[in-house]
Coordinates of C-alpha atoms in Angstrom, one line a residue:
X15 CA 0.0 0.0 0.0
X16 CA 1.4 3.4 -0.9
X17 CA 2.1 6.0 1.7
X18 CA -0.2 9.0 2.1
X19 CA 1.3 12.1 0.4
X20 CA 1.5 15.2 2.6
X21 CA 2.4 18.8 1.5
X22 CA 3.1 21.7 3.8
X23 CA 2.1 25.0 2.1
X24 CA 4.1 27.6 4.0
X25 CA 6.7 25.5 5.8
X26 CA 9.1 28.5 6.3
X27 CA 7.1 29.8 9.3
X28 CA 7.4 28.7 12.9
X29 CA 4.4 26.3 12.8
X30 CA 5.3 25.0 9.3
X31 CA 8.9 24.3 10.3
X32 CA 7.7 22.4 13.4
X33 CA 5.3 20.3 11.4
X34 CA 8.0 19.6 8.8
X35 CA 10.5 18.5 11.5
X36 CA 8.0 16.2 13.0
X37 CA 6.9 14.6 9.8
X38 CA 10.4 14.3 8.3
X39 CA 11.2 11.7 11.0
X40 CA 8.3 9.5 10.0
X41 CA 8.4 6.6 7.6
X42 CA 4.7 6.1 7.2
X43 CA 4.1 9.2 5.0
X44 CA 5.6 10.8 1.9
X45 CA 6.4 14.5 2.3
X46 CA 6.1 16.4 -0.9
X47 CA 8.7 19.1 -1.4
X48 CA 8.7 22.3 -3.4
X49 CA 11.5 24.3 -4.9
X50 CA 12.2 27.2 -2.5
X51 CA 12.2 29.6 -5.5
X52 CA 8.7 28.4 -6.4
X53 CA 7.1 28.3 -2.9
X54 CA 4.9 31.3 -3.8
X55 CA 4.3 30.2 -7.4
X56 CA 0.5 29.5 -7.6
X57 CA 0.8 26.9 -10.4
X58 CA 3.5 24.9 -8.6
X59 CA 1.7 25.1 -5.2
X60 CA -1.6 23.9 -6.8
X61 CA 0.4 21.0 -8.5
X62 CA 1.6 19.9 -5.1
X63 CA -1.8 20.2 -3.5
X64 CA -3.4 18.1 -6.3
X65 CA -0.7 15.4 -5.7
X66 CA -1.2 15.3 -2.0
X67 CA -3.7 13.3 0.1
X68 CA -3.4 16.0 2.8
X69 CA -2.1 19.5 2.9
X70 CA -1.2 21.8 5.8
X71 CA -1.8 25.5 5.4
X72 CA 0.8 27.4 7.5
X73 CA 0.0 30.8 6.0
X74 CA -1.3 34.2 6.9
X75 CA -5.1 34.3 7.0
X76 CA -5.6 36.0 3.6
X77 CA -3.2 33.5 1.9
X78 CA -4.9 30.6 3.6
X79 CA -8.3 31.7 2.2
X80 CA -6.7 31.9 -1.3
X81 CA -5.1 28.5 -0.8
X82 CA -8.4 26.9 0.1
X83 CA -9.9 28.2 -3.1
X84 CA -6.9 26.9 -5.0
X85 CA -7.2 23.4 -3.5
X86 CA -10.4 22.6 -5.3
X87 CA -10.0 19.0 -6.5
X88 CA -12.5 17.6 -4.0
X89 CA -10.0 14.9 -2.9
X90 CA -7.1 16.5 -1.0
X91 CA -7.9 17.0 2.7
X92 CA -6.8 20.2 4.4
X93 CA -5.6 21.2 7.9
X94 CA -5.4 25.0 8.2
X95 CA -3.2 26.3 10.9
X96 CA -4.3 29.9 10.4
X97 CA -7.2 31.8 12.0
X98 CA -9.0 32.0 8.7
X99 CA -11.4 29.1 8.9
X100 CA -11.9 28.3 12.6
X101 CA -15.5 29.4 12.6
X102 CA -16.2 29.0 8.9
X103 CA -19.0 26.9 7.6
X104 CA -17.8 23.6 6.2
X105 CA -14.8 23.4 8.4
X106 CA -14.4 21.1 11.4
X107 CA -12.7 22.5 14.5
X108 CA -9.7 20.4 15.2
X109 CA -9.9 19.7 19.0
X110 CA -10.6 16.0 19.1
X111 CA -11.1 15.8 22.9
X112 CA -14.1 18.2 22.8
X113 CA -17.8 17.2 22.3
X114 CA -17.2 14.1 20.1
X115 CA -15.0 16.1 17.7
X116 CA -12.7 13.1 17.3
X117 CA -15.1 11.4 14.8
X118 CA -15.8 14.6 13.0
X119 CA -12.1 15.3 12.6
X120 CA -11.4 11.8 11.3
X121 CA -14.1 12.2 8.7
X122 CA -13.5 15.8 7.7
X123 CA -12.2 17.1 4.4
X124 CA -11.3 20.5 5.9
X125 CA -10.1 21.0 9.5
X126 CA -9.2 24.2 11.2
X127 CA -6.4 23.8 13.7
X128 CA -7.2 25.7 17.0
X129 CA -5.4 28.8 18.2
X130 CA -3.0 28.4 21.1
X131 CA -4.8 30.7 23.6
X132 CA -8.1 29.3 22.4
X133 CA -6.9 25.7 23.1
X134 CA -6.2 26.5 26.8
X135 CA -9.4 28.4 27.3
X136 CA -11.6 25.8 25.6
X137 CA -10.0 22.9 27.5
X138 CA -11.4 24.4 30.7
X139 CA -14.6 26.3 29.6
X140 CA -16.1 24.2 26.9
X141 CA -16.7 21.0 28.9
X142 CA -18.3 23.0 31.8
X143 CA -20.7 24.7 29.3
X144 CA -21.4 21.3 27.7
X145 CA -22.4 19.7 31.0
X146 CA -24.5 22.7 31.9
X147 CA -22.5 23.8 34.9
X148 CA -21.2 26.9 33.3
X149 CA -24.1 28.9 31.9
X150 CA -23.6 30.4 28.4
X151 CA -24.3 33.9 29.7
X152 CA -21.6 33.7 32.5
X153 CA -19.3 36.8 32.4
X154 CA -16.0 34.9 31.9
X155 CA -12.6 36.3 32.3
X156 CA -9.4 34.7 31.1
X157 CA -5.7 35.5 31.1
X158 CA -3.1 33.5 29.2
X159 CA 0.7 33.6 29.6
X160 CA 2.8 32.5 26.6
X161 CA 6.4 32.1 25.6
X162 CA 7.6 34.4 22.9
X163 CA 7.8 31.7 20.2
X164 CA 4.1 32.1 19.8
X165 CA 4.7 35.4 18.1
X166 CA 6.6 33.9 15.2
X167 CA 9.9 34.6 13.6
X168 CA 9.7 38.4 14.0
X169 CA 9.0 38.2 17.8
X170 CA 11.6 35.5 18.3
X171 CA 14.2 37.7 16.6
X172 CA 13.3 40.6 18.9
X173 CA 13.7 38.5 22.1
X174 CA 16.9 36.8 20.9
X175 CA 18.6 39.7 19.3
X176 CA 21.9 41.2 20.5
X177 CA 20.3 44.5 21.4
X178 CA 17.3 43.4 23.3
X179 CA 14.9 46.2 24.4
X180 CA 14.6 46.5 28.2
X181 CA 10.8 46.0 28.1
X182 CA 11.3 42.5 26.7
X183 CA 12.8 41.3 30.0
X184 CA 9.4 41.5 31.7
X185 CA 5.9 40.1 31.1
X186 CA 4.0 42.2 28.5
X187 CA 0.2 42.4 28.3
X188 CA -1.2 42.7 24.8
X189 CA -4.5 42.6 23.1
X190 CA -5.8 45.1 25.6
X191 CA -8.3 46.5 23.0
X192 CA -10.1 43.2 23.7
X193 CA -10.3 42.2 20.0
X194 CA -7.8 39.3 20.0
X195 CA -8.1 37.1 16.9
X196 CA -8.8 34.0 18.9
X197 CA -12.0 35.4 20.5
X198 CA -14.5 34.3 17.8
X199 CA -13.5 30.6 18.2
X200 CA -13.3 30.8 22.0
X201 CA -16.8 32.1 22.1
X202 CA -18.4 29.9 19.4
X203 CA -16.7 26.6 20.3
X204 CA -17.3 27.0 24.0
X205 CA -21.0 27.8 23.3
X206 CA -20.9 31.2 25.1
X207 CA -23.4 34.1 24.5
X208 CA -20.6 36.7 24.5
X209 CA -16.8 36.7 24.4
X210 CA -14.8 36.5 27.6
X211 CA -12.8 39.4 28.8
X212 CA -9.4 38.0 27.6
X213 CA -5.9 39.3 28.3
X214 CA -2.9 37.5 26.8
X215 CA 0.6 38.0 28.3
X216 CA 3.9 37.3 26.6
X217 CA 7.0 36.8 28.7
X218 CA 10.8 36.3 28.3
X219 CA 10.9 32.5 27.8
X220 CA 10.8 30.5 24.6
X221 CA 7.8 28.3 24.8
X222 CA 5.1 27.0 27.2
X223 CA 1.6 28.3 28.0
X224 CA -0.6 28.8 31.0
X225 CA -4.2 29.8 30.3
X226 CA -6.5 30.5 33.3
X227 CA -10.2 31.1 33.8
X228 CA -11.6 32.3 37.2
X229 CA -15.0 31.5 38.5
X230 CA -17.4 32.5 41.3
X231 CA -19.0 29.2 42.2
X232 CA -22.3 30.7 43.4
X233 CA -23.1 31.7 39.8
X234 CA -22.5 28.1 38.4
X235 CA -25.4 25.7 38.1
X236 CA -25.6 23.6 41.3
X237 CA -22.9 25.8 43.0
X238 CA -20.2 23.2 42.9
X239 CA -17.0 23.5 44.9
X240 CA -13.6 23.8 43.2
X241 CA -12.9 20.2 44.1
X242 CA -16.2 19.1 42.5
X243 CA -15.4 21.0 39.4
X244 CA -12.1 19.1 39.3
X245 CA -14.0 15.8 39.4
X246 CA -16.4 17.0 36.6
X247 CA -13.4 17.8 34.3
X248 CA -11.7 14.5 35.3
X249 CA -14.8 12.6 34.2
X250 CA -15.0 14.5 31.0
X251 CA -11.4 13.7 30.0
X252 CA -11.4 10.2 31.4
X253 CA -9.3 8.0 29.1
X254 CA -7.7 10.8 27.1
X255 CA -4.0 10.6 26.6
X256 CA -3.2 14.2 25.4
X257 CA -5.5 16.2 27.6
X258 CA -5.5 15.2 31.3
X259 CA -6.6 16.6 34.7
X260 CA -4.3 16.8 37.6
X261 CA -5.5 15.8 41.1
X262 CA -7.2 18.7 42.9
X263 CA -4.7 21.4 43.7
X264 CA -5.7 21.8 47.3
X265 CA -2.5 23.6 48.6
X266 CA -2.5 26.0 45.7
X267 CA 1.3 25.9 45.1
X268 CA 3.1 27.7 42.3
X269 CA 2.3 26.7 38.7
X270 CA 5.1 27.1 36.1
X271 CA 3.9 28.2 32.6
X272 CA 6.6 26.2 30.9
X273 CA 6.1 23.0 32.7
X274 CA 5.0 21.1 29.6
X275 CA 7.3 22.8 27.1
X276 CA 8.7 20.2 24.7
X277 CA 5.6 17.9 25.0
X278 CA 2.3 17.7 23.2
X279 CA 0.3 17.2 26.5
X280 CA -2.2 19.6 28.0
X281 CA -2.8 19.4 31.7
X282 CA -5.6 21.1 33.6
X283 CA -5.1 22.1 37.2
X284 CA -8.1 23.1 39.4
X285 CA -7.5 25.2 42.5
X286 CA -9.8 27.0 44.9
X287 CA -12.4 26.4 47.6
X288 CA -16.2 26.4 48.1
X289 CA -16.6 30.0 46.8
X290 CA -14.1 30.5 44.0
X291 CA -12.3 28.4 41.5
X292 CA -9.2 28.9 39.3
X293 CA -8.7 26.5 36.3
X294 CA -5.4 26.5 34.5
X295 CA -4.4 24.8 31.3
X296 CA -0.7 24.3 30.8
X297 CA 0.8 23.1 27.6
X298 CA 3.4 24.0 24.9
X299 CA 2.2 26.8 22.6
X300 CA 4.1 25.0 19.8
X301 CA 2.8 21.6 20.8
X302 CA -0.8 21.1 21.6
X303 CA -1.1 24.8 20.9
X304 CA 0.1 24.5 17.2
X305 CA 2.1 21.8 15.5
X306 CA 1.4 18.9 17.9
X307 CA -2.4 19.5 17.5
X308 CA -1.9 19.6 13.7
X309 CA -0.1 16.3 13.7
X310 CA -2.8 14.8 16.0
X311 CA -5.5 15.9 13.6
X312 CA -3.5 14.5 10.6
X313 CA -3.2 11.2 12.3
X314 CA -7.0 11.0 12.7
X315 CA -7.7 12.1 9.2
X316 CA -5.2 9.6 7.6
X317 CA -6.2 6.7 9.8
X318 CA -3.0 6.5 11.9
X319 CA -2.9 6.0 15.6
X320 CA -4.0 9.3 17.1
X321 CA -0.8 9.9 19.2
X322 CA 1.7 8.7 16.5
X323 CA 4.7 11.0 16.6
X324 CA 3.4 13.0 19.6
X325 CA 5.5 13.7 22.7
X326 CA 3.5 12.8 25.7
X327 CA 6.3 12.8 28.3

């Protein structure tokens, strides 16, 4: 049996390079290359797409929309790592652990890979909405700390340059206009009536992410305690290998945002008491937050073991 052919359109960016490095080590697929001088040539790109069984789009949003129109043969399956199609009709949201999405991803022709901040937010919020504990009109707030690699090549160069600006040595809040590009998927996939108040923070370390939501338990259905919320999430993710829930964080010790850097795992930690709850998702922004999730989705779409090539320890 011939190996599935895979093409990465835009492999020069951070996510594209990560996907390429992962797939280049596998012997169960055939990676289709493209002459570097022709990587923006429409005819050459379409030729590779038409040859491929699956193509990754690692492109800016506008280019990803153009590429989707270009890939029109009705046979090649697509995983789009951009923001362009995450709430678009006809595209499946690529978070297999949520709401039975695993089957939908496996059968899909077009899959939108989740955003990194959205992944952390949805891992906590979406299950609680699904089981009717967190009501859709709850006024959620969220903050998310990320390593600078999430900003791509330009931001990496700023942080790793010889003349590093003084402000880059400290955490920096951004997206303070409250229009972050991940908000539409965070709202729609979680099933919320309105977007959360969301503040991302970038800090002086390469990779790793910590995304946190905070809850007043008396406004939740049934008024569960923090420990009960931990049990609810543990039951929701029972049997999952990539997304797991830590034992209840009773002592509330320090949580390091880069604890899962270099892996494709996401771990939820629930802290709090009878009145208030903090739920934190920790993962690698380049792993489950980007290329690891893309490879997981590819595995499902091509019929491989879901965790093939993933780093779970």
